[in-house]
């Protein structure tokens, strides 16, 4: 029973850690499937987290915080779109610039508005998304294995957690079963053919980056309004880059992307669990090494186990209409 409890605790932590990665990964999926490479996921998540926490602190409402976070992230995504779609700028440079802008502006605005060293005030319960207890979870809590899994693993998460995992089948349906998804994938592979069919390449790509902004806003909101009780400096901690790695690992497909994010989440949760615990033969491992372990294993997996990952053919290439 102790083993089951430990396993459930690790899997529970895996889910919580994976949510912002999953949302950011799906955000990048929409953008890159449309041919717009977006290294600025990190910056949009960070800006969304700050905006959501600031709005929730002022209005004492998690829903207002969520809305403001999505609006700010969509605004950042549109800036990226304006630079790389309308003006055909370098998409890598634009994404990096967004990351720098978000990293600096969140600290400056946080200090100017709240005078707490770049942090936002601790949020009250009504300013956060609390845990949701699923029907029957309390009654089944004492049932061995099945009850423990239901009450300890499936139940007790915030609304945004369930939204993140429901977004996976929804994204699959949008990309592979709708006209919009067909056109989105086509504009990432052969924008000239889409343009010849009388469909606006620019408008399709703008809609893709808007979807990216919405999902990165959700990811930032989760970190500031559900996982934590406010915004802290650089709270994304490189998750946007890990989400990009997971996207490549999944070969730009939504369901494999979910499993890639869960894998990183599991490694992160396991590293937290093993900190300070002596391992057989090795003994006690330095905390810094355990903290770096998920990132090291992610690089190893990307380098050696996924095979050749072929991105959308028009990815990162500005479209110039032939006259």
Short mmCIF file of C-alpha atoms in Angstrom, two decimals:
data_model
loop_
_atom_site.label_atom_id
_atom_site.label_comp_id
_atom_site.label_asym_id
_atom_site.label_seq_id
_atom_site.Cartn_x
_atom_site.Cartn_y
_atom_site.Cartn_z
CA UNK A 1 0.00 0.00 0.00
CA UNK A 2 2.86 2.34 0.72
CA UNK A 3 4.20 1.70 -2.78
CA UNK A 4 0.78 2.50 -4.30
CA UNK A 5 0.58 5.72 -2.29
CA UNK A 6 4.09 6.76 -3.38
CA UNK A 7 3.33 5.96 -7.00
CA UNK A 8 0.07 7.92 -6.93
CA UNK A 9 1.85 10.91 -5.36
CA UNK A 10 4.51 10.86 -8.11
CA UNK A 11 1.88 10.51 -10.86
CA UNK A 12 -0.17 13.30 -9.29
CA UNK A 13 2.89 15.56 -9.33
CA UNK A 14 3.54 14.46 -12.93
CA UNK A 15 0.12 15.73 -14.00
CA UNK A 16 0.52 19.05 -12.19
CA UNK A 17 3.98 19.69 -13.66
CA UNK A 18 2.89 18.62 -17.16
CA UNK A 19 -0.07 21.00 -17.54
CA UNK A 20 1.80 24.22 -18.50
CA UNK A 21 4.11 22.18 -20.76
CA UNK A 22 1.14 20.57 -22.48
CA UNK A 23 -0.68 23.85 -23.06
CA UNK A 24 2.48 25.51 -24.41
CA UNK A 25 3.23 22.49 -26.58
CA UNK A 26 -0.25 22.57 -28.13
CA UNK A 27 0.17 26.33 -28.62
CA UNK A 28 3.36 25.75 -30.57
CA UNK A 29 1.63 22.99 -32.53
CA UNK A 30 -0.94 25.39 -33.99
CA UNK A 31 1.68 27.96 -34.89
CA UNK A 32 4.25 25.63 -36.39
CA UNK A 33 1.70 23.58 -38.30
CA UNK A 34 0.82 26.85 -40.03
CA UNK A 35 4.46 27.51 -40.90
CA UNK A 36 5.22 30.07 -38.17
CA UNK A 37 8.09 28.96 -35.94
CA UNK A 38 7.54 30.29 -32.45
CA UNK A 39 10.43 30.28 -30.00
CA UNK A 40 8.57 32.98 -28.04
CA UNK A 41 6.32 30.51 -26.18
CA UNK A 42 8.34 31.19 -23.04
CA UNK A 43 7.77 34.94 -23.21
CA UNK A 44 4.05 34.66 -23.90
CA UNK A 45 3.61 32.25 -20.98
CA UNK A 46 5.53 34.60 -18.69
CA UNK A 47 3.57 37.66 -19.81
CA UNK A 48 0.30 35.75 -19.39
CA UNK A 49 1.28 34.59 -15.91
CA UNK A 50 2.11 38.12 -14.80
CA UNK A 51 -0.97 39.70 -16.37
CA UNK A 52 -3.25 37.03 -14.91
CA UNK A 53 -1.78 37.31 -11.42
CA UNK A 54 -1.86 41.12 -11.50
CA UNK A 55 -5.50 41.22 -12.64
CA UNK A 56 -6.53 38.55 -10.13
CA UNK A 57 -4.79 40.49 -7.34
CA UNK A 58 -6.55 43.74 -8.27
CA UNK A 59 -10.02 42.35 -8.95
CA UNK A 60 -9.89 39.30 -6.62
CA UNK A 61 -11.25 37.13 -9.44
CA UNK A 62 -9.53 34.16 -11.06
CA UNK A 63 -11.78 34.45 -14.12
CA UNK A 64 -10.81 38.07 -14.75
CA UNK A 65 -7.17 37.06 -14.30
CA UNK A 66 -7.61 34.26 -16.85
CA UNK A 67 -9.24 36.61 -19.37
CA UNK A 68 -6.54 39.28 -18.99
CA UNK A 69 -3.80 36.63 -19.27
CA UNK A 70 -5.22 35.35 -22.55
CA UNK A 71 -5.64 38.89 -23.93
CA UNK A 72 -2.04 39.81 -23.12
CA UNK A 73 -0.67 36.56 -24.56
CA UNK A 74 -2.75 37.00 -27.71
CA UNK A 75 -1.39 40.55 -27.97
CA UNK A 76 2.19 39.24 -27.74
CA UNK A 77 1.35 36.58 -30.33
CA UNK A 78 -0.03 39.23 -32.69
CA UNK A 79 3.19 41.23 -32.31
CA UNK A 80 5.10 38.11 -33.36
CA UNK A 81 2.67 37.67 -36.25
CA UNK A 82 2.99 41.30 -37.32
CA UNK A 83 6.77 41.01 -37.41
CA UNK A 84 7.05 37.59 -39.04
CA UNK A 85 3.89 37.32 -41.19
CA UNK A 86 3.05 40.84 -42.29
CA UNK A 87 6.62 42.14 -42.50
CA UNK A 88 8.21 38.73 -43.23
CA UNK A 89 10.83 39.20 -40.52
CA UNK A 90 13.04 36.49 -39.09
CA UNK A 91 10.79 34.35 -36.90
CA UNK A 92 13.58 33.27 -34.55
CA UNK A 93 14.66 36.85 -33.89
CA UNK A 94 11.06 37.92 -33.31
CA UNK A 95 10.47 35.08 -30.83
CA UNK A 96 13.67 35.79 -28.91
CA UNK A 97 12.75 39.49 -28.74
CA UNK A 98 9.37 38.59 -27.22
CA UNK A 99 11.11 36.45 -24.60
CA UNK A 100 13.41 39.35 -23.65
CA UNK A 101 10.56 41.86 -23.56
CA UNK A 102 8.47 39.62 -21.31
CA UNK A 103 11.36 38.79 -18.96
CA UNK A 104 12.20 42.46 -18.44
CA UNK A 105 8.78 44.08 -18.48
CA UNK A 106 7.20 41.70 -15.96
CA UNK A 107 9.84 42.56 -13.36
CA UNK A 108 9.71 46.31 -14.03
CA UNK A 109 5.90 46.50 -14.00
CA UNK A 110 5.65 44.21 -10.99
CA UNK A 111 8.00 46.42 -8.99
CA UNK A 112 6.29 49.62 -10.17
CA UNK A 113 2.77 48.42 -9.40
CA UNK A 114 3.20 46.28 -6.28
CA UNK A 115 6.64 47.18 -4.82
CA UNK A 116 7.40 43.53 -3.96
CA UNK A 117 10.57 42.96 -5.95
CA UNK A 118 8.75 42.02 -9.15
CA UNK A 119 6.28 39.71 -7.43
CA UNK A 120 2.55 40.14 -7.28
CA UNK A 121 0.67 40.01 -3.96
CA UNK A 122 -0.35 36.60 -2.68
CA UNK A 123 -3.74 35.80 -4.16
CA UNK A 124 -6.85 35.15 -2.01
CA UNK A 125 -8.82 31.91 -2.57
CA UNK A 126 -11.30 33.65 -4.87
CA UNK A 127 -8.37 34.84 -6.99
CA UNK A 128 -7.20 31.29 -7.69
CA UNK A 129 -8.54 28.18 -9.39
CA UNK A 130 -9.01 25.71 -6.57
CA UNK A 131 -9.03 21.93 -6.67
CA UNK A 132 -12.18 20.23 -7.98
CA UNK A 133 -13.40 17.09 -6.24
CA UNK A 134 -14.97 14.74 -8.76
CA UNK A 135 -18.28 13.02 -7.92
CA UNK A 136 -17.81 10.01 -5.66
CA UNK A 137 -14.15 10.70 -4.95
CA UNK A 138 -14.61 10.91 -1.17
CA UNK A 139 -16.76 7.76 -1.09
CA UNK A 140 -14.22 5.73 -3.09
CA UNK A 141 -11.15 6.99 -1.26
CA UNK A 142 -10.77 3.85 0.88
CA UNK A 143 -11.28 1.39 -1.99
CA UNK A 144 -7.90 -0.26 -2.77
CA UNK A 145 -6.16 0.75 -6.00
CA UNK A 146 -9.19 1.85 -8.06
CA UNK A 147 -10.53 4.19 -5.38
CA UNK A 148 -7.05 5.49 -4.66
CA UNK A 149 -6.43 6.18 -8.34
CA UNK A 150 -9.76 7.93 -8.78
CA UNK A 151 -9.65 10.05 -5.63
CA UNK A 152 -5.90 10.62 -5.47
CA UNK A 153 -4.96 10.88 -9.14
CA UNK A 154 -7.97 11.85 -11.26
CA UNK A 155 -9.74 14.00 -8.69
CA UNK A 156 -8.45 17.06 -6.88
CA UNK A 157 -7.05 19.08 -9.78
CA UNK A 158 -7.93 22.59 -10.88
CA UNK A 159 -10.26 23.36 -13.77
CA UNK A 160 -7.33 24.34 -16.00
CA UNK A 161 -5.80 20.88 -15.59
CA UNK A 162 -8.89 19.22 -17.05
CA UNK A 163 -9.07 21.86 -19.78
CA UNK A 164 -5.45 21.13 -20.75
CA UNK A 165 -6.00 17.41 -21.20
CA UNK A 166 -9.34 17.91 -22.97
CA UNK A 167 -7.53 20.27 -25.35
CA UNK A 168 -5.55 17.30 -26.71
CA UNK A 169 -8.46 15.45 -28.40
CA UNK A 170 -9.98 18.80 -29.33
CA UNK A 171 -6.75 19.85 -31.07
CA UNK A 172 -6.58 16.48 -32.87
CA UNK A 173 -10.16 16.96 -34.05
CA UNK A 174 -9.52 20.53 -35.19
CA UNK A 175 -6.34 19.66 -37.10
CA UNK A 176 -7.44 16.42 -38.73
CA UNK A 177 -11.22 16.57 -38.95
CA UNK A 178 -12.13 20.17 -39.80
CA UNK A 179 -11.73 22.37 -42.86
CA UNK A 180 -9.79 24.91 -40.80
CA UNK A 181 -7.33 22.21 -39.70
CA UNK A 182 -6.86 20.94 -43.25
CA UNK A 183 -6.11 24.46 -44.46
CA UNK A 184 -3.83 25.11 -41.49
CA UNK A 185 -1.74 22.04 -42.24
CA UNK A 186 -1.72 22.87 -45.93
CA UNK A 187 -0.44 26.41 -45.36
CA UNK A 188 2.43 24.95 -43.32
CA UNK A 189 3.38 22.58 -46.12
CA UNK A 190 2.63 24.46 -49.33
CA UNK A 191 1.35 28.01 -48.86
CA UNK A 192 1.51 28.71 -52.60
CA UNK A 193 -1.07 25.98 -53.28
CA UNK A 194 -3.34 27.42 -50.57
CA UNK A 195 -2.99 30.88 -52.07
CA UNK A 196 -3.79 29.52 -55.54
CA UNK A 197 -7.02 28.08 -54.13
CA UNK A 198 -8.07 31.61 -53.17
CA UNK A 199 -7.45 31.23 -49.41
CA UNK A 200 -5.57 33.95 -47.56
CA UNK A 201 -2.27 32.58 -46.26
CA UNK A 202 -1.81 35.64 -44.06
CA UNK A 203 -5.20 35.33 -42.37
CA UNK A 204 -4.74 31.60 -41.76
CA UNK A 205 -1.38 32.16 -40.13
CA UNK A 206 -2.76 35.00 -38.01
CA UNK A 207 -5.53 32.70 -36.77
CA UNK A 208 -2.88 30.12 -35.88
CA UNK A 209 -0.86 32.60 -33.80
CA UNK A 210 -4.09 33.75 -32.08
CA UNK A 211 -4.68 30.12 -31.04
CA UNK A 212 -1.09 30.08 -29.80
CA UNK A 213 -1.73 33.19 -27.72
CA UNK A 214 -4.88 31.75 -26.15
CA UNK A 215 -3.15 28.53 -25.12
CA UNK A 216 -0.01 30.22 -23.78
CA UNK A 217 -2.31 32.53 -21.79
CA UNK A 218 -3.94 29.44 -20.29
CA UNK A 219 -0.50 28.01 -19.49
CA UNK A 220 0.61 31.21 -17.76
CA UNK A 221 -2.69 31.43 -15.86
CA UNK A 222 -2.25 27.88 -14.60
CA UNK A 223 1.17 28.66 -13.16
CA UNK A 224 0.10 31.91 -11.49
CA UNK A 225 -3.52 31.16 -10.53
CA UNK A 226 -3.60 27.41 -9.88
CA UNK A 227 -0.14 25.97 -9.32
CA UNK A 228 1.00 29.00 -7.32
CA UNK A 229 -0.70 31.87 -5.50
CA UNK A 230 0.71 34.68 -7.62
CA UNK A 231 3.52 35.64 -9.94
CA UNK A 232 7.22 35.39 -9.14
CA UNK A 233 10.22 36.42 -11.23
CA UNK A 234 10.96 34.06 -14.16
CA UNK A 235 8.41 31.55 -12.92
CA UNK A 236 8.20 29.80 -16.31
CA UNK A 237 11.80 28.57 -15.75
CA UNK A 238 12.39 27.47 -19.33
CA UNK A 239 9.15 25.55 -19.75
CA UNK A 240 8.51 27.21 -23.10
CA UNK A 241 11.75 25.76 -24.47
CA UNK A 242 10.96 22.33 -23.03
CA UNK A 243 7.54 22.53 -24.70
CA UNK A 244 9.29 23.17 -28.03
CA UNK A 245 11.50 20.15 -27.41
CA UNK A 246 8.41 18.06 -26.60
CA UNK A 247 6.79 19.26 -29.82
CA UNK A 248 9.77 18.06 -31.86
CA UNK A 249 9.86 14.82 -29.85
CA UNK A 250 6.17 14.29 -30.75
CA UNK A 251 6.78 15.14 -34.43
CA UNK A 252 4.12 17.86 -34.40
CA UNK A 253 1.22 15.58 -33.41
CA UNK A 254 -1.11 16.36 -30.47
CA UNK A 255 -1.44 12.94 -28.79
CA UNK A 256 2.31 12.14 -28.86
CA UNK A 257 2.86 15.72 -27.62
CA UNK A 258 0.78 14.92 -24.54
CA UNK A 259 2.86 11.84 -23.78
CA UNK A 260 6.09 13.76 -24.34
CA UNK A 261 4.98 16.39 -21.82
CA UNK A 262 3.91 13.70 -19.36
CA UNK A 263 7.33 12.07 -19.75
CA UNK A 264 9.12 15.29 -18.84
CA UNK A 265 6.64 15.87 -16.02
CA UNK A 266 7.32 12.40 -14.67
CA UNK A 267 11.09 12.94 -14.78
CA UNK A 268 10.68 16.29 -13.03
CA UNK A 269 8.38 14.82 -10.36
CA UNK A 270 10.75 11.90 -9.86
CA UNK A 271 13.75 14.21 -9.48
CA UNK A 272 11.90 16.21 -6.81
CA UNK A 273 10.97 12.99 -5.01
CA UNK A 274 14.54 11.68 -5.05
CA UNK A 275 16.23 14.87 -3.84
CA UNK A 276 18.22 14.07 -0.73
CA UNK A 277 17.42 10.35 -0.98
CA UNK A 278 20.48 8.01 -1.04
CA UNK A 279 20.44 5.81 -4.17
CA UNK A 280 21.81 2.24 -4.30
CA UNK A 281 25.53 2.09 -5.13
CA UNK A 282 25.64 5.82 -6.01
CA UNK A 283 24.67 7.11 -2.60
CA UNK A 284 23.38 10.63 -2.04
CA UNK A 285 23.17 12.64 -5.28
CA UNK A 286 23.66 16.45 -5.22
CA UNK A 287 20.39 18.38 -5.36
CA UNK A 288 21.60 20.40 -8.34
CA UNK A 289 22.12 17.25 -10.40
CA UNK A 290 18.65 15.97 -9.57
CA UNK A 291 17.15 19.31 -10.59
CA UNK A 292 19.02 19.18 -13.90
CA UNK A 293 18.13 15.52 -14.54
CA UNK A 294 14.84 16.12 -16.43
CA UNK A 295 16.55 18.56 -18.81
CA UNK A 296 19.53 16.23 -19.36
CA UNK A 297 17.26 13.27 -20.11
CA UNK A 298 15.14 15.42 -22.44
CA UNK A 299 18.25 16.28 -24.49
CA UNK A 300 19.30 12.60 -24.55
CA UNK A 301 15.84 11.49 -25.70
CA UNK A 302 15.70 14.15 -28.40
CA UNK A 303 19.21 13.39 -29.61
CA UNK A 304 19.07 9.62 -29.65
CA UNK A 305 15.60 8.11 -29.64
CA UNK A 306 13.11 10.02 -31.78
CA UNK A 307 14.72 9.42 -35.16
CA UNK A 308 14.39 11.99 -37.88
CA UNK A 309 11.79 14.65 -37.08
CA UNK A 310 10.63 16.42 -40.23
CA UNK A 311 8.98 19.80 -39.54
CA UNK A 312 6.35 21.36 -41.80
CA UNK A 313 8.08 22.22 -45.08
CA UNK A 314 7.14 25.90 -44.99
CA UNK A 315 8.01 26.28 -41.32
CA UNK A 316 10.04 29.40 -40.57
CA UNK A 317 9.87 30.62 -44.15
CA UNK A 318 7.98 33.89 -44.78
CA UNK A 319 5.52 33.56 -47.64
CA UNK A 320 6.04 35.91 -50.56
CA UNK A 321 3.11 35.95 -52.96
CA UNK A 322 4.09 35.46 -56.59
CA UNK A 323 2.88 38.14 -58.93
#
